[in-house]
GROMACS .gro file of C-alpha atoms in nm:
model
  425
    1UNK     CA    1   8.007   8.242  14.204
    2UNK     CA    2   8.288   8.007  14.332
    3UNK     CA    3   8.197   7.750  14.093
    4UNK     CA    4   8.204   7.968  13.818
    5UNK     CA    5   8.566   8.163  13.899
    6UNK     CA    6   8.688   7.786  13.956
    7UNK     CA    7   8.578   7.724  13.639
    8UNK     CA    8   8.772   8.048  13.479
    9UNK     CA    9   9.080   7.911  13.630
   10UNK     CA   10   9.106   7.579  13.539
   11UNK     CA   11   9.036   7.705  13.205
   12UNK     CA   12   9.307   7.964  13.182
   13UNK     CA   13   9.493   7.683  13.353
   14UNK     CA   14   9.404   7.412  13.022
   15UNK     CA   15   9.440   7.678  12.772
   16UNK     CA   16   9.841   7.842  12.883
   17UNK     CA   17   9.949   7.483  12.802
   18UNK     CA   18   9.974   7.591  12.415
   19UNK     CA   19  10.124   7.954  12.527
   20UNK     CA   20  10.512   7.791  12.454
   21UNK     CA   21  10.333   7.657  12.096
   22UNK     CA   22  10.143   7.969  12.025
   23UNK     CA   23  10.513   8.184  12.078
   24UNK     CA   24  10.681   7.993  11.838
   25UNK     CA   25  10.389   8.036  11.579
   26UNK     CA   26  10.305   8.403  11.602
   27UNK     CA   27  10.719   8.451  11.588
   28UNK     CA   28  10.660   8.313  11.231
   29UNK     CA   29  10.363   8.483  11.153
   30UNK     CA   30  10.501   8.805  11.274
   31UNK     CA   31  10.753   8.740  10.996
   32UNK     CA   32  10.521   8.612  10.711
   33UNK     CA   33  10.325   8.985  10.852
   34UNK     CA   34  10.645   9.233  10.877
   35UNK     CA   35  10.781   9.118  10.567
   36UNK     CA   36  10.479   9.199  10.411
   37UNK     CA   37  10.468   9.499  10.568
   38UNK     CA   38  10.824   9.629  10.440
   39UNK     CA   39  10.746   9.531  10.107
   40UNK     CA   40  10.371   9.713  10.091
   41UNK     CA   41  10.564  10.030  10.280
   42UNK     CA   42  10.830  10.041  10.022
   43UNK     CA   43  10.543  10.115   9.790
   44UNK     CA   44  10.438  10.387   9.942
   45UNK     CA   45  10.557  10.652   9.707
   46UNK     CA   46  10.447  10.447   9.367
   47UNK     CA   47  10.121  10.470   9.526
   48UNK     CA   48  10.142  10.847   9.527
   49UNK     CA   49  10.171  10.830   9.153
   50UNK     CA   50   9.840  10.533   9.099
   51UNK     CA   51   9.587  10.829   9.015
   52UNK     CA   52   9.657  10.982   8.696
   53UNK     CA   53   9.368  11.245   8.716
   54UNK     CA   54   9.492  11.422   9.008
   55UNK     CA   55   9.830  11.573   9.030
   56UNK     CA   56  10.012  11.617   9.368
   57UNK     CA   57  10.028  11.988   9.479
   58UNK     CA   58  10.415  12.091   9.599
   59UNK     CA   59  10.493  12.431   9.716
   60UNK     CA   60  10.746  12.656   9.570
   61UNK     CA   61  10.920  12.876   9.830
   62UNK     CA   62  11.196  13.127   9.702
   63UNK     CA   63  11.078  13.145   9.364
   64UNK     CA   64  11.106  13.492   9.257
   65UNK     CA   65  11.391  13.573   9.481
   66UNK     CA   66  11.635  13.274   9.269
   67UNK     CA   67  11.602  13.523   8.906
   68UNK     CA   68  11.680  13.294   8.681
   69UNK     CA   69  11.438  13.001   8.842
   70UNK     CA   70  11.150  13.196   8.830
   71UNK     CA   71  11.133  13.242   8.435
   72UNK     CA   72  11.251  12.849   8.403
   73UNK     CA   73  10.975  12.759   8.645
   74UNK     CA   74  10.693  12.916   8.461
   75UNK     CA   75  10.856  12.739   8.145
   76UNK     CA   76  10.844  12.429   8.243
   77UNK     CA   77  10.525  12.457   8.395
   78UNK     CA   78  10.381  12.455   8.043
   79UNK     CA   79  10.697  12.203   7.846
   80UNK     CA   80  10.825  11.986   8.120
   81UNK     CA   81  10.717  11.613   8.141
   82UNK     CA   82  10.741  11.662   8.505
   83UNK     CA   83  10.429  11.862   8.493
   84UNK     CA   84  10.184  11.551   8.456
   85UNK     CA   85  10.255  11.461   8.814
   86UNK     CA   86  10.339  11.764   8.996
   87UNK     CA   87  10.148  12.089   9.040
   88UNK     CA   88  10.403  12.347   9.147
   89UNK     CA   89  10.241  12.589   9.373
   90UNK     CA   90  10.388  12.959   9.485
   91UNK     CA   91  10.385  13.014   9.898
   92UNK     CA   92  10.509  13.321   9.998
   93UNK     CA   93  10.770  13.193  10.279
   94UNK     CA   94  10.858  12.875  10.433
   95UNK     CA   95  10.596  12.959  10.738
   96UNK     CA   96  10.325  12.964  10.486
   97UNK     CA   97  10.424  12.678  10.262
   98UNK     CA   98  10.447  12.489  10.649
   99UNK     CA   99  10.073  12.612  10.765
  100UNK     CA  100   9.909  12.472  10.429
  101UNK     CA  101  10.125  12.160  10.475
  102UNK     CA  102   9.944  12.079  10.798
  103UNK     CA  103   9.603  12.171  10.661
  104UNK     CA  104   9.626  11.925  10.384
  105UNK     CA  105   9.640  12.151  10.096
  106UNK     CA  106  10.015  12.108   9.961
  107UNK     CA  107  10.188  11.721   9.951
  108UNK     CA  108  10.524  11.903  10.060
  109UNK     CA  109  10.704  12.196  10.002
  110UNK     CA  110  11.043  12.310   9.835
  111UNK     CA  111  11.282  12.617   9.968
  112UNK     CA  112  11.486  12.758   9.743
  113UNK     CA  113  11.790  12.957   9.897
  114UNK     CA  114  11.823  13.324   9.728
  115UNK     CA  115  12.126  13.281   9.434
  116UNK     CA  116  12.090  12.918   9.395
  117UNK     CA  117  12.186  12.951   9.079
  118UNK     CA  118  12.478  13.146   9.064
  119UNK     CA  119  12.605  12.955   9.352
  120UNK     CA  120  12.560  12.641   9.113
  121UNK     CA  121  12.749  12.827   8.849
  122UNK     CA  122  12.999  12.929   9.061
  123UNK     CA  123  13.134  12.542   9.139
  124UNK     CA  124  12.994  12.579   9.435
  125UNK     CA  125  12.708  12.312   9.600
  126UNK     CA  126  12.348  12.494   9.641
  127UNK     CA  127  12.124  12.294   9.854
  128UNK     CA  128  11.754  12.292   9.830
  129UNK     CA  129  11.531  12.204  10.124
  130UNK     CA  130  11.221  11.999  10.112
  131UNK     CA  131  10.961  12.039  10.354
  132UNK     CA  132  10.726  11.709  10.413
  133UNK     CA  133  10.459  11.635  10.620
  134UNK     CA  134  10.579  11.363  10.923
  135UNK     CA  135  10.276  11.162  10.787
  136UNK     CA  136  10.368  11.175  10.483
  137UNK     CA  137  10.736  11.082  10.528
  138UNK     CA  138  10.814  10.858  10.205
  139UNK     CA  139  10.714  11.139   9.961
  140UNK     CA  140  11.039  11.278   9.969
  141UNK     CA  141  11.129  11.002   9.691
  142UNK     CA  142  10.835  11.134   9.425
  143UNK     CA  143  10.934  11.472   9.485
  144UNK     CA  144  11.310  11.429   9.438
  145UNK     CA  145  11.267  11.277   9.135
  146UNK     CA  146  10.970  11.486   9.025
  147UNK     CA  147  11.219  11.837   9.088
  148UNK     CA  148  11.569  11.607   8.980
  149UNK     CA  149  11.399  11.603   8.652
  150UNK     CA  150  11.349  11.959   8.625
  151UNK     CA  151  11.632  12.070   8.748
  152UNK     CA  152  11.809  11.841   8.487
  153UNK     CA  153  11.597  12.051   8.198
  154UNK     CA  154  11.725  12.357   8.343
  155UNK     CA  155  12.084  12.266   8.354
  156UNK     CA  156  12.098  12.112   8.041
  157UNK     CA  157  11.936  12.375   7.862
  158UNK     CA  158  12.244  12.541   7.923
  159UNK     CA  159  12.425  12.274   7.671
  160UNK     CA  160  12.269  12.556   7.401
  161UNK     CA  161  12.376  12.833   7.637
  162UNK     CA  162  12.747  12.768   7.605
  163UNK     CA  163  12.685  12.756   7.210
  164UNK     CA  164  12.530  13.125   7.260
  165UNK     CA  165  12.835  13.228   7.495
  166UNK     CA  166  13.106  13.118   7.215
  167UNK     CA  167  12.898  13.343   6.946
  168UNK     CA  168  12.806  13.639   7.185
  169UNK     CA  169  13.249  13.632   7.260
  170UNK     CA  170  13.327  13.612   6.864
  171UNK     CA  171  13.090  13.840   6.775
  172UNK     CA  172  13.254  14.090   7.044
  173UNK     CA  173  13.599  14.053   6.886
  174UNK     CA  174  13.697  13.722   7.184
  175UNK     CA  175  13.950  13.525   6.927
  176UNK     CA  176  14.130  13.325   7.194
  177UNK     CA  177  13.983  13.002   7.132
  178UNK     CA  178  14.160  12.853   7.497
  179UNK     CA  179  13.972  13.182   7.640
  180UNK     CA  180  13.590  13.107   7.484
  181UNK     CA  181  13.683  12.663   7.543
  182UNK     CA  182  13.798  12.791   7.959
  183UNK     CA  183  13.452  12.972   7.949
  184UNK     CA  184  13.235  12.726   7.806
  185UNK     CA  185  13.401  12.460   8.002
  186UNK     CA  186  13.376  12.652   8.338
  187UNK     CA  187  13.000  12.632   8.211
  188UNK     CA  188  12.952  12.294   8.079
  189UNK     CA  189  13.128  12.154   8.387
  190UNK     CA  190  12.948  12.299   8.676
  191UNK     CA  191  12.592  12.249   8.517
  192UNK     CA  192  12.712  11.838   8.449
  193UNK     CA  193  12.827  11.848   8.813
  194UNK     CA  194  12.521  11.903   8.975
  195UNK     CA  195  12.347  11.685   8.656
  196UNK     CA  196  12.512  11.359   8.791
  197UNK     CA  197  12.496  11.457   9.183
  198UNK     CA  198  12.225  11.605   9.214
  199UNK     CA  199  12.095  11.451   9.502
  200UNK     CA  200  12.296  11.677   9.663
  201UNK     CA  201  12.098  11.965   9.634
  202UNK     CA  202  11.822  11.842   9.837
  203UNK     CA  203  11.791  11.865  10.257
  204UNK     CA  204  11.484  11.718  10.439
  205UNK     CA  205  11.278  11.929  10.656
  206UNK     CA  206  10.988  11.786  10.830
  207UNK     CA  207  10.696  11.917  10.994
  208UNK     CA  208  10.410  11.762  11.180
  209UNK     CA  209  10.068  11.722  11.065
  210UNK     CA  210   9.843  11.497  11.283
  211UNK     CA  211   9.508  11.541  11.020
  212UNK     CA  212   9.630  11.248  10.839
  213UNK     CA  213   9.788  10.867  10.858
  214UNK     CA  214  10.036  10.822  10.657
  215UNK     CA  215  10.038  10.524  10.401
  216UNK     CA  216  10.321  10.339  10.622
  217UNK     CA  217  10.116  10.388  10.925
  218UNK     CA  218   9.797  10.257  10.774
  219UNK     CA  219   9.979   9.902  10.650
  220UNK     CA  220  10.170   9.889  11.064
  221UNK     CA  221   9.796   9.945  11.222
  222UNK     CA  222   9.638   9.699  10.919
  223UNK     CA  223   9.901   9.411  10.998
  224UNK     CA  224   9.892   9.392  11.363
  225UNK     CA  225   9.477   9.398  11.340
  226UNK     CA  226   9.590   9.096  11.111
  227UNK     CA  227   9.772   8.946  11.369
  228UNK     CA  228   9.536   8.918  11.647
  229UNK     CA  229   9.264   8.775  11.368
  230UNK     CA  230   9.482   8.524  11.309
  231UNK     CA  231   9.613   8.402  11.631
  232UNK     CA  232   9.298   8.241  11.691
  233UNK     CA  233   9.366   7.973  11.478
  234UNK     CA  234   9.595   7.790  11.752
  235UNK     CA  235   9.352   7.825  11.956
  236UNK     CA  236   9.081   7.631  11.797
  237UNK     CA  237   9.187   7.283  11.959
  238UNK     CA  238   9.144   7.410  12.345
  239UNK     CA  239   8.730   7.532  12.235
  240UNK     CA  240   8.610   7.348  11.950
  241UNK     CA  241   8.405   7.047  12.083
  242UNK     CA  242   8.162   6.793  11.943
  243UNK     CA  243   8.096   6.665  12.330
  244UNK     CA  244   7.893   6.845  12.554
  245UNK     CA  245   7.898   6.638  12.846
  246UNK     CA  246   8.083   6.874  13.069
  247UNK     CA  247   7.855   7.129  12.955
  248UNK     CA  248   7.604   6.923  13.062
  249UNK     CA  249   7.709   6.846  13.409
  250UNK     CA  250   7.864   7.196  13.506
  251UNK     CA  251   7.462   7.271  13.353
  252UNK     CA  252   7.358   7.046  13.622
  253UNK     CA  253   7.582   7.184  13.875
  254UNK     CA  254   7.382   7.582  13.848
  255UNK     CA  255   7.664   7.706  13.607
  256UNK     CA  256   7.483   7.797  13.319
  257UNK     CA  257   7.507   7.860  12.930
  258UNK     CA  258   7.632   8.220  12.971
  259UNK     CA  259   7.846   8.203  13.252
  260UNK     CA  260   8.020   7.865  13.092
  261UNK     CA  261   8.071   8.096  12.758
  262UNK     CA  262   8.213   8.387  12.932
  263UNK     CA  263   8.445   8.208  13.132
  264UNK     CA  264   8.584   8.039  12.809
  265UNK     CA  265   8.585   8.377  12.701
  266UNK     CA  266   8.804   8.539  12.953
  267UNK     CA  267   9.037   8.237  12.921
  268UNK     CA  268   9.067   8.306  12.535
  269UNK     CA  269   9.136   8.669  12.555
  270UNK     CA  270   9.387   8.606  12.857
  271UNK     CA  271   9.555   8.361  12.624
  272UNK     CA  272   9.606   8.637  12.357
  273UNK     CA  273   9.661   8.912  12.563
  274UNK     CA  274   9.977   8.674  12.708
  275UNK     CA  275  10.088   8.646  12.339
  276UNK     CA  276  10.054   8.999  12.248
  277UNK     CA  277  10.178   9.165  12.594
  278UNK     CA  278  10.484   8.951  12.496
  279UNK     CA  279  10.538   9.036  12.120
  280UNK     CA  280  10.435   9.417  12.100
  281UNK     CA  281  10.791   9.547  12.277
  282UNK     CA  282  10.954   9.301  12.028
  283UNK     CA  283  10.769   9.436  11.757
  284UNK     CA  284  10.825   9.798  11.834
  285UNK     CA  285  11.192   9.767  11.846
  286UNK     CA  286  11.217   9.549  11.573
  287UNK     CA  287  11.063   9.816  11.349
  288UNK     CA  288  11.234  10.137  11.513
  289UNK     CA  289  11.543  10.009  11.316
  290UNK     CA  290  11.334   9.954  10.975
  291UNK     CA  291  11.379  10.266  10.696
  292UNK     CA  292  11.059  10.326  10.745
  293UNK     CA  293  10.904  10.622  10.906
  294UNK     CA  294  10.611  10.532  11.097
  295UNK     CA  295  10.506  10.883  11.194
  296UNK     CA  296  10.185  10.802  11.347
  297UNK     CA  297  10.390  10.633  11.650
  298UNK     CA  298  10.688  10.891  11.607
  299UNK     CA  299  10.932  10.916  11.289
  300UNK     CA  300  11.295  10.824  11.528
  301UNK     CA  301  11.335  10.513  11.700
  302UNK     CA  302  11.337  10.597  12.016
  303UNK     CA  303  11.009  10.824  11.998
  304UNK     CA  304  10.896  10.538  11.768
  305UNK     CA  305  10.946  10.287  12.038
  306UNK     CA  306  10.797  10.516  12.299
  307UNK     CA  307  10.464  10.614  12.034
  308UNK     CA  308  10.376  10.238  11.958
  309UNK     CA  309  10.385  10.150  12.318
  310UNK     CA  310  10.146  10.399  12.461
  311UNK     CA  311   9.926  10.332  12.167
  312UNK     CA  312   9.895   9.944  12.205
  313UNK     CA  313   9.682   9.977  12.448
  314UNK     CA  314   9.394  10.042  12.185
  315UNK     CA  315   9.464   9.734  12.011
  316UNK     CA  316   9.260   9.569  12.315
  317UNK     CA  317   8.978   9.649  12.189
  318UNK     CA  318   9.039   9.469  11.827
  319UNK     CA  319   9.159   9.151  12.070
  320UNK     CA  320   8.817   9.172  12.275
  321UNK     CA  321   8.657   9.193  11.956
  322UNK     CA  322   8.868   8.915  11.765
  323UNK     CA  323   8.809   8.682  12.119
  324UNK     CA  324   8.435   8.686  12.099
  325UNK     CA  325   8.420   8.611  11.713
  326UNK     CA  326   8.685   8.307  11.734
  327UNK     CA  327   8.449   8.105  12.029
  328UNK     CA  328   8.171   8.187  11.807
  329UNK     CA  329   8.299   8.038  11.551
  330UNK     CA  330   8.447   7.791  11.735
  331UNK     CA  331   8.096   7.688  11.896
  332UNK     CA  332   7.930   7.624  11.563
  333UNK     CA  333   8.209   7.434  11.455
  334UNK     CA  334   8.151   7.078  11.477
  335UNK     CA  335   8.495   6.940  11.477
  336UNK     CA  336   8.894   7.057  11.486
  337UNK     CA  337   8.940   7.080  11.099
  338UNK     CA  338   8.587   7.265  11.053
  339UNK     CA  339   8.692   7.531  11.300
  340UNK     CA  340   9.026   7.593  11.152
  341UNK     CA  341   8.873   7.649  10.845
  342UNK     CA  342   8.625   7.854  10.917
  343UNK     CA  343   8.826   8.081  11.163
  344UNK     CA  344   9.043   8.130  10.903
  345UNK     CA  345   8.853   8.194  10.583
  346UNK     CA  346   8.633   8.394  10.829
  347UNK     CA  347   8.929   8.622  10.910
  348UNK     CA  348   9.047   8.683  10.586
  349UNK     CA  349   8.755   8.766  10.442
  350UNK     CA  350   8.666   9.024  10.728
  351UNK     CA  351   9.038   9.154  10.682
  352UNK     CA  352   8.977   9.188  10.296
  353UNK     CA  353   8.590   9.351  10.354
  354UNK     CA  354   8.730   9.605  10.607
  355UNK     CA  355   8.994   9.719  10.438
  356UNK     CA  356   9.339   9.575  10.591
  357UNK     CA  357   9.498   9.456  10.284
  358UNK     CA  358   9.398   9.726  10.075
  359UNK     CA  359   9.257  10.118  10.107
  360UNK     CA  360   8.900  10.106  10.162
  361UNK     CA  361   8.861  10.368   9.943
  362UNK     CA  362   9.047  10.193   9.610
  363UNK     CA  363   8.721   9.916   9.679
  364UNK     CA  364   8.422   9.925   9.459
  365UNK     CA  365   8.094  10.146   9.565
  366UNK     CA  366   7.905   9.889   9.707
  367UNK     CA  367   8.189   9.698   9.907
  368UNK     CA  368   8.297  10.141  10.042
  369UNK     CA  369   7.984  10.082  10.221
  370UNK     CA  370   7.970   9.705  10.364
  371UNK     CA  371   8.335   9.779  10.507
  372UNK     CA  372   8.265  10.052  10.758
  373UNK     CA  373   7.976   9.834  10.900
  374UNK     CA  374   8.141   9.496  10.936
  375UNK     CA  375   8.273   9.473  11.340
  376UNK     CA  376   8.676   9.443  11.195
  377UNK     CA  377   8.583   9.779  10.963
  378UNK     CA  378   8.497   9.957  11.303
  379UNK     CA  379   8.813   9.792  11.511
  380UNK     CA  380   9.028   9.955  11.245
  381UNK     CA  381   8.880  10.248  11.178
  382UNK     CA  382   8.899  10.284  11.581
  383UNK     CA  383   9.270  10.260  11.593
  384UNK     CA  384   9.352  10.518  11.284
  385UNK     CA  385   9.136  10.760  11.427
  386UNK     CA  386   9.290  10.728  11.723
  387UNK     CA  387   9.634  10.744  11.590
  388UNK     CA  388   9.498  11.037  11.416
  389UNK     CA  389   9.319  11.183  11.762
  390UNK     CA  390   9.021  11.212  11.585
  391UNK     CA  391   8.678  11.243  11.806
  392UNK     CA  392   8.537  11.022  11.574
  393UNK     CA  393   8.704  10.766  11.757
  394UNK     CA  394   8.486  10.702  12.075
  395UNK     CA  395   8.235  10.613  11.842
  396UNK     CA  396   8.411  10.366  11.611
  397UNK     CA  397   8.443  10.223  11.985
  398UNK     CA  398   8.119  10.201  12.117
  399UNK     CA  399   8.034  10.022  11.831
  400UNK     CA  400   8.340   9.758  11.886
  401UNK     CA  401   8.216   9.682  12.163
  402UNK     CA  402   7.857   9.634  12.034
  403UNK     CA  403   7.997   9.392  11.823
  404UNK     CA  404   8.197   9.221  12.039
  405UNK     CA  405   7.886   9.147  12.311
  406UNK     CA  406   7.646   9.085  11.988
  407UNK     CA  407   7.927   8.766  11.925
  408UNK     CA  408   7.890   8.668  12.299
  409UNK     CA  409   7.505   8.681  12.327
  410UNK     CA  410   7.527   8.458  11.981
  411UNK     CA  411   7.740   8.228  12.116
  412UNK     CA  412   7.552   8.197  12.411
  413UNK     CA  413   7.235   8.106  12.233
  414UNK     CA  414   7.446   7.820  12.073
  415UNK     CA  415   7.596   7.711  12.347
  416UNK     CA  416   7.237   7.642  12.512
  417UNK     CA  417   7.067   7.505  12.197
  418UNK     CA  418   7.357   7.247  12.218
  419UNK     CA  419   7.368   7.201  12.582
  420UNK     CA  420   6.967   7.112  12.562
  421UNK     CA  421   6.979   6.910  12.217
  422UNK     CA  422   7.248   6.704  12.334
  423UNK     CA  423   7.127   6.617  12.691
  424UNK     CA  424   6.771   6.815  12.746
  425UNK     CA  425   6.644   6.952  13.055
   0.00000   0.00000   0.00000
């Protein structure tokens, strides 16, 4: 036992030497990552929009109580463009439109204060409130635009209205043209108004819903799985060997194939855990000041901050995981070059399979299936069910970790086929 912690130590000892190297590398490839991350978050909403056979459903609170709305809704329903995208839905209060938010069954919800109209008519500014899901934070974009554009047929439908208010006043003897021009323009005026600012009608409401991840939430989880895959790739010069004379003589010396691989082992994942324990607060406070709502980990910063800390402590799992498949591959590697390579075409193509770069369910039929099965498909479906505090989690788990000790019984077998082809016993 002495010989074989001694051996763990002057192994973490070898391998911290590249910790200053591997900082300055992972601060660039948290970079290359986060960058990618903004850009694939920012099109979250066009997303929303990819599947032209199903239309989003959006609650309409308010309805019948705004008069006029209520007749132009149904209209529109059947003539407006915006129909192809949006399914407008009646709830019968905001509490409602809320509970079928959380179950799934409505993409958001709009409020629509009693009088809205007249108050718009009036010169005054009439605010509408949208009510989101805190998952589904960057919808508030498609259904802006979605109710902008009906609004905007509604309000200039009432270009023709003015025309009917200058013959309804002639034809009931109003001949003061200034009178019927002050009337139409008191019309024309407010309705252009709200045409050009209409962003100001809309407030942002909220509400939580923990059945779901939201899109930016899946690409945060996705990237920093991507990370820890790849950070094995500096490490390939402190384990890939073509001589196995030490592992010959500490053979000779009663420390065997398996205990030689797991203290490698526990040097590698102390490496990475050093690089991660280091990065993750960075991380989290770099993106608590992105425009991005991560509402998995907490939609403000400081909750943000607070969220993506308590849940990093699942991502050990992924780096236990991602440890024993980099000294496998490292142990069938027969020089430096060949083990870069194959680490990182390796990664990739598990990050691909499983899902990280893109939705596993936007993959074929055939590859749905492969991706929940490969050991990176579990690691990720681990940590968004676990963001999601699903039960399902435990066993996405369990069979991480069957993964990750089926890597370290394979290396093992290597590692003695080696030891007794090179030297024999």
């Amino acid at each position: 036992m002495s010989r074989f912690i001694t051996y763990i130590r002057l192994r973490i000892k070898a391998v911290m030497k590249v910790y200053p190297a591997m900082c300055v590398m992972t601060l660039l490839l948290c970079l290359s990552l986060g960058s990618m991350l903004y850009m694939q978050s920012l099109r979250a909403a066009d997303m929303t929009q990819k599947d032209e056979d199903e239309k989003a459903a959006v609650g309409i609170v308010g309805l019948a109580a705004s008069g006029y709305l209520d007749t132009a809704f149904s209209i529109l329903k059947n003539f407006d463009s915006s129909s192809d995208e949006v399914n407008f839905v009646s709830c019968k209060s905001r509490k409602d439109a809320a509970a079928r938010i959380r179950s799934g069954e409505l993409l958001g919800a709009i409020v629509i204060p009693a009088g809205l109209v007249d108050t718009l008519l009036a010169g005054e500014t009439g605010r509408m409130t949208l009510i989101l899901p805190s998952s589904g934070a960057g919808l508030n974009t498609l259904l802006i635009k979605e109710l902008s554009d009906s609004i905007s047929v509604i309000l200039s439908s009432l270009h023709s209205g003015s025309d009917a208010l200058r013959d309804y006043m002639l034809d009931n003897g109003y001949t003061d043209a200034d009178q019927i021009a002050e009337q139409q323009t008191d019309l024309l005026l407010t309705s252009l108004q709200d045409v050009l600012h209409r962003s100001r009608l809309f407030k942002v409401r909220y509400v939580s819903a923990t059945s779901q991840v939201s899109i930016e939430s899946f690409y945060l989880i996705s990237m920093l799985v991507l990370l820890i895959l790849l950070l094995g790739i500096m490490c390939a010069a402190s384990y890939v060997r073509s001589d196995y004379t030490l592992g010959r003589l500490l053979r000779m010396h009663h420390l065997g194939s398996a205990r030689q691989v797991i203290a490698e082992y526990i040097s590698l994942t102390v490496l990475l855990a050093a690089v991660v324990i280091l990065f993750y607060p960075l991380i989290a406070v770099v993106l608590s000041r992105m425009p991005i709502p991560f509402s998995a980990f907490g939609v403000t910063g400081n909750r943000f901050i607070r969220g993506f800390l308590r849940f990093s402590p699942h991502y050990l799992c992924v780096l236990f995981l991602a440890s024993a498949i980099d000294l496998f591959l490292y142990e069938i590697s027969s020089n430096l070059i060949t083990g870069v390579l194959i680490q990182f075409l390796t990664m990739i193509a598990l990050a691909y399979g499983s899902g990280i770069f893109y939705s596993v369910q936007t993959m074929p039929g055939p590859l749905q299936k492969i991706a929940g099965h490969l050991p990176t498909g579990h690691a990720l479906t681990y940590l968004q069910m676990s963001a999601k505090h699903a039960p399902e989690a435990l066993f996405e788990l369990f069979c991480t970790i069957l993964w990750t000790i089926a890597f370290l019984i394979l290396t093992i077998l290597v590692r003695r086929h080696r030891l007794t082809a090179k030297g024999g016993v």
